[in-house]
């Protein structure tokens, strides 16, 4: 394997650790006196279920060293989702990629970073990751790229390492970094919003 290969392994990131902590705190709170029996059961059961589920889903991937993303001489591998990692993993060769996009999206209380690819000659290099109506609301990124994207969840994106790997293995494929743009979404409509004065 080349030293320029970029691999982002699954690991417990800040979001996952926060969710684990919330679950543990809820379970501990349920053990404190003063709660009704119903509230106690909800706190303990819910608090234990959250970290238990996360550990069951992600610990096998972490211990197995499974990549959430890999960029190498052959192309880009997008790791799958637990517990169906193998079935949902997707590999895209460099010959099918014209551009790589990095962007962020609001998802409830969190902002998630996505890696997307633009196909060659209009051919979609990945199966859609979300409905087209949702992808169209992310107006600062081409809709076809949003559809052919995957979230950096369970692993952390190193933008510099990805850009270096892509530049080494596929110098003709630019990496377009839109992560500094506000991760705004809009209501679905025909054209993206404008920020200048209305036209006459």
PDB file of C-alpha atoms in Angstrom:
ATOM      1  CA  UNK A   1       0.000   0.000   0.000  1.00  0.00           C
ATOM      2  CA  UNK A   2       1.365   3.417  -0.963  1.00  0.00           C
ATOM      3  CA  UNK A   3       2.249   5.881   1.762  1.00  0.00           C
ATOM      4  CA  UNK A   4      -0.067   8.346  -0.020  1.00  0.00           C
ATOM      5  CA  UNK A   5      -3.100   6.114   0.564  1.00  0.00           C
ATOM      6  CA  UNK A   6      -5.615   7.806   2.830  1.00  0.00           C
ATOM      7  CA  UNK A   7      -7.673   5.621   5.151  1.00  0.00           C
ATOM      8  CA  UNK A   8     -10.203   6.925   7.666  1.00  0.00           C
ATOM      9  CA  UNK A   9     -10.964   4.023  10.031  1.00  0.00           C
ATOM     10  CA  UNK A  10     -14.113   3.748  12.058  1.00  0.00           C
ATOM     11  CA  UNK A  11     -13.625   5.075  15.580  1.00  0.00           C
ATOM     12  CA  UNK A  12     -15.532   6.662  18.425  1.00  0.00           C
ATOM     13  CA  UNK A  13     -15.640  10.319  17.476  1.00  0.00           C
ATOM     14  CA  UNK A  14     -16.922  13.312  19.405  1.00  0.00           C
ATOM     15  CA  UNK A  15     -20.549  12.782  18.398  1.00  0.00           C
ATOM     16  CA  UNK A  16     -20.487   9.075  19.247  1.00  0.00           C
ATOM     17  CA  UNK A  17     -18.786   9.731  22.586  1.00  0.00           C
ATOM     18  CA  UNK A  18     -21.353  12.411  23.380  1.00  0.00           C
ATOM     19  CA  UNK A  19     -24.195   9.991  22.665  1.00  0.00           C
ATOM     20  CA  UNK A  20     -22.538   7.330  24.827  1.00  0.00           C
ATOM     21  CA  UNK A  21     -22.126   9.836  27.654  1.00  0.00           C
ATOM     22  CA  UNK A  22     -25.757  10.952  27.427  1.00  0.00           C
ATOM     23  CA  UNK A  23     -26.924   7.350  27.632  1.00  0.00           C
ATOM     24  CA  UNK A  24     -24.754   6.571  30.666  1.00  0.00           C
ATOM     25  CA  UNK A  25     -25.813   9.770  32.439  1.00  0.00           C
ATOM     26  CA  UNK A  26     -29.491   8.987  31.808  1.00  0.00           C
ATOM     27  CA  UNK A  27     -29.069   5.489  33.254  1.00  0.00           C
ATOM     28  CA  UNK A  28     -27.237   6.841  36.312  1.00  0.00           C
ATOM     29  CA  UNK A  29     -29.904   9.509  36.799  1.00  0.00           C
ATOM     30  CA  UNK A  30     -32.524   6.768  36.813  1.00  0.00           C
ATOM     31  CA  UNK A  31     -30.840   5.211  39.847  1.00  0.00           C
ATOM     32  CA  UNK A  32     -31.176   8.381  41.906  1.00  0.00           C
ATOM     33  CA  UNK A  33     -34.041   8.679  44.393  1.00  0.00           C
ATOM     34  CA  UNK A  34     -36.996  10.939  43.759  1.00  0.00           C
ATOM     35  CA  UNK A  35     -38.189   9.581  40.408  1.00  0.00           C
ATOM     36  CA  UNK A  36     -41.463   7.811  39.896  1.00  0.00           C
ATOM     37  CA  UNK A  37     -41.208   4.155  38.912  1.00  0.00           C
ATOM     38  CA  UNK A  38     -42.226   4.886  35.299  1.00  0.00           C
ATOM     39  CA  UNK A  39     -39.632   7.647  34.886  1.00  0.00           C
ATOM     40  CA  UNK A  40     -36.968   5.477  36.489  1.00  0.00           C
ATOM     41  CA  UNK A  41     -37.625   2.631  34.057  1.00  0.00           C
ATOM     42  CA  UNK A  42     -37.514   4.959  31.052  1.00  0.00           C
ATOM     43  CA  UNK A  43     -34.243   6.584  32.151  1.00  0.00           C
ATOM     44  CA  UNK A  44     -32.467   3.326  32.942  1.00  0.00           C
ATOM     45  CA  UNK A  45     -33.752   1.355  29.961  1.00  0.00           C
ATOM     46  CA  UNK A  46     -33.262   4.197  27.482  1.00  0.00           C
ATOM     47  CA  UNK A  47     -29.903   5.143  28.952  1.00  0.00           C
ATOM     48  CA  UNK A  48     -28.561   1.607  28.654  1.00  0.00           C
ATOM     49  CA  UNK A  49     -30.107   1.002  25.228  1.00  0.00           C
ATOM     50  CA  UNK A  50     -28.339   3.942  23.559  1.00  0.00           C
ATOM     51  CA  UNK A  51     -24.718   3.063  24.428  1.00  0.00           C
ATOM     52  CA  UNK A  52     -25.493  -0.631  24.050  1.00  0.00           C
ATOM     53  CA  UNK A  53     -26.771  -0.114  20.524  1.00  0.00           C
ATOM     54  CA  UNK A  54     -23.834   2.091  19.510  1.00  0.00           C
ATOM     55  CA  UNK A  55     -21.323  -0.401  20.881  1.00  0.00           C
ATOM     56  CA  UNK A  56     -23.049  -3.317  19.152  1.00  0.00           C
ATOM     57  CA  UNK A  57     -23.074  -1.479  15.823  1.00  0.00           C
ATOM     58  CA  UNK A  58     -19.671   0.193  15.739  1.00  0.00           C
ATOM     59  CA  UNK A  59     -17.360  -1.804  18.016  1.00  0.00           C
ATOM     60  CA  UNK A  60     -16.976  -4.696  15.506  1.00  0.00           C
ATOM     61  CA  UNK A  61     -16.021  -2.187  12.775  1.00  0.00           C
ATOM     62  CA  UNK A  62     -13.561  -0.394  15.061  1.00  0.00           C
ATOM     63  CA  UNK A  63     -11.910  -3.582  16.307  1.00  0.00           C
ATOM     64  CA  UNK A  64     -11.850  -4.974  12.769  1.00  0.00           C
ATOM     65  CA  UNK A  65     -10.132  -1.864  11.401  1.00  0.00           C
ATOM     66  CA  UNK A  66     -12.820  -1.333   8.778  1.00  0.00           C
ATOM     67  CA  UNK A  67     -12.410   1.883   6.763  1.00  0.00           C
ATOM     68  CA  UNK A  68     -15.115   4.505   6.692  1.00  0.00           C
ATOM     69  CA  UNK A  69     -13.315   5.967   3.661  1.00  0.00           C
ATOM     70  CA  UNK A  70     -10.236   4.951   1.694  1.00  0.00           C
ATOM     71  CA  UNK A  71      -8.574   6.790  -1.175  1.00  0.00           C
ATOM     72  CA  UNK A  72      -5.889   4.804  -2.997  1.00  0.00           C
ATOM     73  CA  UNK A  73      -4.444   4.068  -6.423  1.00  0.00           C
ATOM     74  CA  UNK A  74      -7.635   2.345  -7.586  1.00  0.00           C
ATOM     75  CA  UNK A  75     -10.213   4.913  -6.504  1.00  0.00           C
ATOM     76  CA  UNK A  76     -12.423   5.784  -3.557  1.00  0.00           C
ATOM     77  CA  UNK A  77     -13.971   3.237  -1.204  1.00  0.00           C
ATOM     78  CA  UNK A  78     -16.951   4.381   0.855  1.00  0.00           C
ATOM     79  CA  UNK A  79     -17.391   2.175   3.909  1.00  0.00           C
ATOM     80  CA  UNK A  80     -20.846   0.793   4.568  1.00  0.00           C
ATOM     81  CA  UNK A  81     -23.271   1.177   7.427  1.00  0.00           C
ATOM     82  CA  UNK A  82     -23.389  -1.169  10.381  1.00  0.00           C
ATOM     83  CA  UNK A  83     -24.594  -3.868  10.729  1.00  0.00           C
ATOM     84  CA  UNK A  84     -24.664  -4.400   6.937  1.00  0.00           C
ATOM     85  CA  UNK A  85     -21.198  -3.005   6.235  1.00  0.00           C
ATOM     86  CA  UNK A  86     -20.219  -5.291   3.369  1.00  0.00           C
ATOM     87  CA  UNK A  87     -23.529  -4.920   1.546  1.00  0.00           C
ATOM     88  CA  UNK A  88     -23.596  -1.123   1.776  1.00  0.00           C
ATOM     89  CA  UNK A  89     -19.918  -0.423   1.026  1.00  0.00           C
ATOM     90  CA  UNK A  90     -19.298   1.125  -2.386  1.00  0.00           C
ATOM     91  CA  UNK A  91     -16.159   1.449  -4.481  1.00  0.00           C
ATOM     92  CA  UNK A  92     -15.799   4.069  -7.235  1.00  0.00           C
ATOM     93  CA  UNK A  93     -12.787   3.845  -9.600  1.00  0.00           C
ATOM     94  CA  UNK A  94     -10.940   6.985 -10.637  1.00  0.00           C
ATOM     95  CA  UNK A  95     -12.129   6.494 -14.221  1.00  0.00           C
ATOM     96  CA  UNK A  96     -15.704   7.165 -13.025  1.00  0.00           C
ATOM     97  CA  UNK A  97     -14.895  10.328 -11.020  1.00  0.00           C
ATOM     98  CA  UNK A  98     -14.508  13.837 -12.425  1.00  0.00           C
ATOM     99  CA  UNK A  99     -14.610  15.776  -9.118  1.00  0.00           C
ATOM    100  CA  UNK A 100     -14.705  15.141  -5.376  1.00  0.00           C
ATOM    101  CA  UNK A 101     -16.787  17.428  -3.161  1.00  0.00           C
ATOM    102  CA  UNK A 102     -16.565  17.987   0.584  1.00  0.00           C
ATOM    103  CA  UNK A 103     -19.551  19.719   2.178  1.00  0.00           C
ATOM    104  CA  UNK A 104     -21.596  19.950   5.368  1.00  0.00           C
ATOM    105  CA  UNK A 105     -25.311  19.462   6.047  1.00  0.00           C
ATOM    106  CA  UNK A 106     -27.528  20.330   9.014  1.00  0.00           C
ATOM    107  CA  UNK A 107     -29.101  17.199  10.502  1.00  0.00           C
ATOM    108  CA  UNK A 108     -31.209  18.174  13.481  1.00  0.00           C
ATOM    109  CA  UNK A 109     -28.938  19.504  16.194  1.00  0.00           C
ATOM    110  CA  UNK A 110     -25.789  18.326  14.422  1.00  0.00           C
ATOM    111  CA  UNK A 111     -23.777  19.311  11.360  1.00  0.00           C
ATOM    112  CA  UNK A 112     -22.490  16.346   9.359  1.00  0.00           C
ATOM    113  CA  UNK A 113     -19.648  16.414   6.830  1.00  0.00           C
ATOM    114  CA  UNK A 114     -20.241  14.601   3.540  1.00  0.00           C
ATOM    115  CA  UNK A 115     -17.914  13.331   0.811  1.00  0.00           C
ATOM    116  CA  UNK A 116     -19.498  13.285  -2.641  1.00  0.00           C
ATOM    117  CA  UNK A 117     -18.327  12.453  -6.146  1.00  0.00           C
ATOM    118  CA  UNK A 118     -19.256  13.892  -9.520  1.00  0.00           C
ATOM    119  CA  UNK A 119     -19.528  11.267 -12.212  1.00  0.00           C
ATOM    120  CA  UNK A 120     -18.011  11.347 -15.702  1.00  0.00           C
ATOM    121  CA  UNK A 121     -20.308  12.237 -18.620  1.00  0.00           C
ATOM    122  CA  UNK A 122     -23.320  12.520 -16.331  1.00  0.00           C
ATOM    123  CA  UNK A 123     -23.133   8.912 -15.160  1.00  0.00           C
ATOM    124  CA  UNK A 124     -23.957   8.537 -11.453  1.00  0.00           C
ATOM    125  CA  UNK A 125     -21.008   6.753  -9.793  1.00  0.00           C
ATOM    126  CA  UNK A 126     -22.929   5.818  -6.615  1.00  0.00           C
ATOM    127  CA  UNK A 127     -26.426   4.794  -5.699  1.00  0.00           C
ATOM    128  CA  UNK A 128     -28.333   7.745  -4.173  1.00  0.00           C
ATOM    129  CA  UNK A 129     -27.798   8.205  -0.441  1.00  0.00           C
ATOM    130  CA  UNK A 130     -31.013  10.186   0.044  1.00  0.00           C
ATOM    131  CA  UNK A 131     -34.216  11.103  -1.825  1.00  0.00           C
ATOM    132  CA  UNK A 132     -33.741  13.554  -4.700  1.00  0.00           C
ATOM    133  CA  UNK A 133     -36.200  15.983  -3.063  1.00  0.00           C
ATOM    134  CA  UNK A 134     -33.963  16.180   0.019  1.00  0.00           C
ATOM    135  CA  UNK A 135     -30.761  16.430  -2.034  1.00  0.00           C
ATOM    136  CA  UNK A 136     -32.224  19.388  -3.928  1.00  0.00           C
ATOM    137  CA  UNK A 137     -32.525  21.396  -0.696  1.00  0.00           C
ATOM    138  CA  UNK A 138     -28.725  21.459  -0.319  1.00  0.00           C
ATOM    139  CA  UNK A 139     -28.493  24.224  -2.856  1.00  0.00           C
ATOM    140  CA  UNK A 140     -24.767  25.075  -2.658  1.00  0.00           C
ATOM    141  CA  UNK A 141     -23.754  21.605  -3.933  1.00  0.00           C
ATOM    142  CA  UNK A 142     -24.776  20.056  -7.293  1.00  0.00           C
ATOM    143  CA  UNK A 143     -27.734  17.764  -6.665  1.00  0.00           C
ATOM    144  CA  UNK A 144     -26.130  14.847  -8.478  1.00  0.00           C
ATOM    145  CA  UNK A 145     -23.115  15.130  -6.145  1.00  0.00           C
ATOM    146  CA  UNK A 146     -25.318  15.188  -3.043  1.00  0.00           C
ATOM    147  CA  UNK A 147     -27.040  12.042  -4.276  1.00  0.00           C
ATOM    148  CA  UNK A 148     -23.636  10.389  -4.819  1.00  0.00           C
ATOM    149  CA  UNK A 149     -22.306  11.220  -1.355  1.00  0.00           C
ATOM    150  CA  UNK A 150     -21.821   9.548   2.002  1.00  0.00           C
ATOM    151  CA  UNK A 151     -21.684  11.071   5.511  1.00  0.00           C
ATOM    152  CA  UNK A 152     -18.576  11.016   7.690  1.00  0.00           C
ATOM    153  CA  UNK A 153     -20.341   9.325  10.580  1.00  0.00           C
ATOM    154  CA  UNK A 154     -18.380   6.911  12.754  1.00  0.00           C
ATOM    155  CA  UNK A 155     -15.125   8.142  11.255  1.00  0.00           C
ATOM    156  CA  UNK A 156     -13.394  11.510  10.951  1.00  0.00           C
ATOM    157  CA  UNK A 157     -12.549  13.212   7.673  1.00  0.00           C
ATOM    158  CA  UNK A 158      -8.997  14.529   7.261  1.00  0.00           C
ATOM    159  CA  UNK A 159      -9.420  17.004   4.417  1.00  0.00           C
ATOM    160  CA  UNK A 160      -5.693  17.556   3.892  1.00  0.00           C
ATOM    161  CA  UNK A 161      -4.921  13.827   3.719  1.00  0.00           C
ATOM    162  CA  UNK A 162      -7.787  13.178   1.305  1.00  0.00           C
ATOM    163  CA  UNK A 163      -6.702  16.055  -0.939  1.00  0.00           C
ATOM    164  CA  UNK A 164      -3.093  14.846  -0.921  1.00  0.00           C
ATOM    165  CA  UNK A 165      -4.105  11.284  -1.796  1.00  0.00           C
ATOM    166  CA  UNK A 166      -6.418  12.387  -4.608  1.00  0.00           C
ATOM    167  CA  UNK A 167      -3.778  14.733  -5.989  1.00  0.00           C
ATOM    168  CA  UNK A 168      -1.209  11.932  -6.023  1.00  0.00           C
ATOM    169  CA  UNK A 169      -3.334   9.120  -7.457  1.00  0.00           C
ATOM    170  CA  UNK A 170      -5.630  11.192  -9.704  1.00  0.00           C
ATOM    171  CA  UNK A 171      -4.131  14.633 -10.366  1.00  0.00           C
ATOM    172  CA  UNK A 172      -6.870  15.355 -12.882  1.00  0.00           C
ATOM    173  CA  UNK A 173      -9.629  14.992 -10.273  1.00  0.00           C
ATOM    174  CA  UNK A 174      -9.999  18.197  -8.217  1.00  0.00           C
ATOM    175  CA  UNK A 175     -11.188  18.182  -4.608  1.00  0.00           C
ATOM    176  CA  UNK A 176     -13.742  20.962  -4.114  1.00  0.00           C
ATOM    177  CA  UNK A 177     -13.933  21.894  -0.442  1.00  0.00           C
ATOM    178  CA  UNK A 178     -17.230  23.558   0.474  1.00  0.00           C
ATOM    179  CA  UNK A 179     -17.021  22.747   4.186  1.00  0.00           C
ATOM    180  CA  UNK A 180     -16.365  26.383   5.051  1.00  0.00           C
ATOM    181  CA  UNK A 181     -19.661  27.399   3.454  1.00  0.00           C
ATOM    182  CA  UNK A 182     -22.593  27.647   5.840  1.00  0.00           C
ATOM    183  CA  UNK A 183     -24.352  24.245   5.816  1.00  0.00           C
ATOM    184  CA  UNK A 184     -27.679  25.816   4.874  1.00  0.00           C
ATOM    185  CA  UNK A 185     -30.675  24.117   3.355  1.00  0.00           C
ATOM    186  CA  UNK A 186     -33.716  25.640   1.711  1.00  0.00           C
ATOM    187  CA  UNK A 187     -37.275  24.674   0.984  1.00  0.00           C
ATOM    188  CA  UNK A 188     -37.579  22.778  -2.266  1.00  0.00           C
ATOM    189  CA  UNK A 189     -38.278  25.122  -5.168  1.00  0.00           C
ATOM    190  CA  UNK A 190     -37.268  25.612  -8.750  1.00  0.00           C
ATOM    191  CA  UNK A 191     -34.272  27.910  -8.283  1.00  0.00           C
ATOM    192  CA  UNK A 192     -31.829  28.567  -5.441  1.00  0.00           C
ATOM    193  CA  UNK A 193     -32.326  31.728  -3.389  1.00  0.00           C
ATOM    194  CA  UNK A 194     -30.693  34.969  -4.485  1.00  0.00           C
ATOM    195  CA  UNK A 195     -29.065  37.453  -2.163  1.00  0.00           C
ATOM    196  CA  UNK A 196     -29.025  40.568  -4.325  1.00  0.00           C
ATOM    197  CA  UNK A 197     -31.810  43.066  -5.032  1.00  0.00           C
ATOM    198  CA  UNK A 198     -34.819  41.702  -6.930  1.00  0.00           C
ATOM    199  CA  UNK A 199     -34.577  42.020 -10.685  1.00  0.00           C
ATOM    200  CA  UNK A 200     -36.835  44.494 -12.467  1.00  0.00           C
TER     201      UNK A 200
END
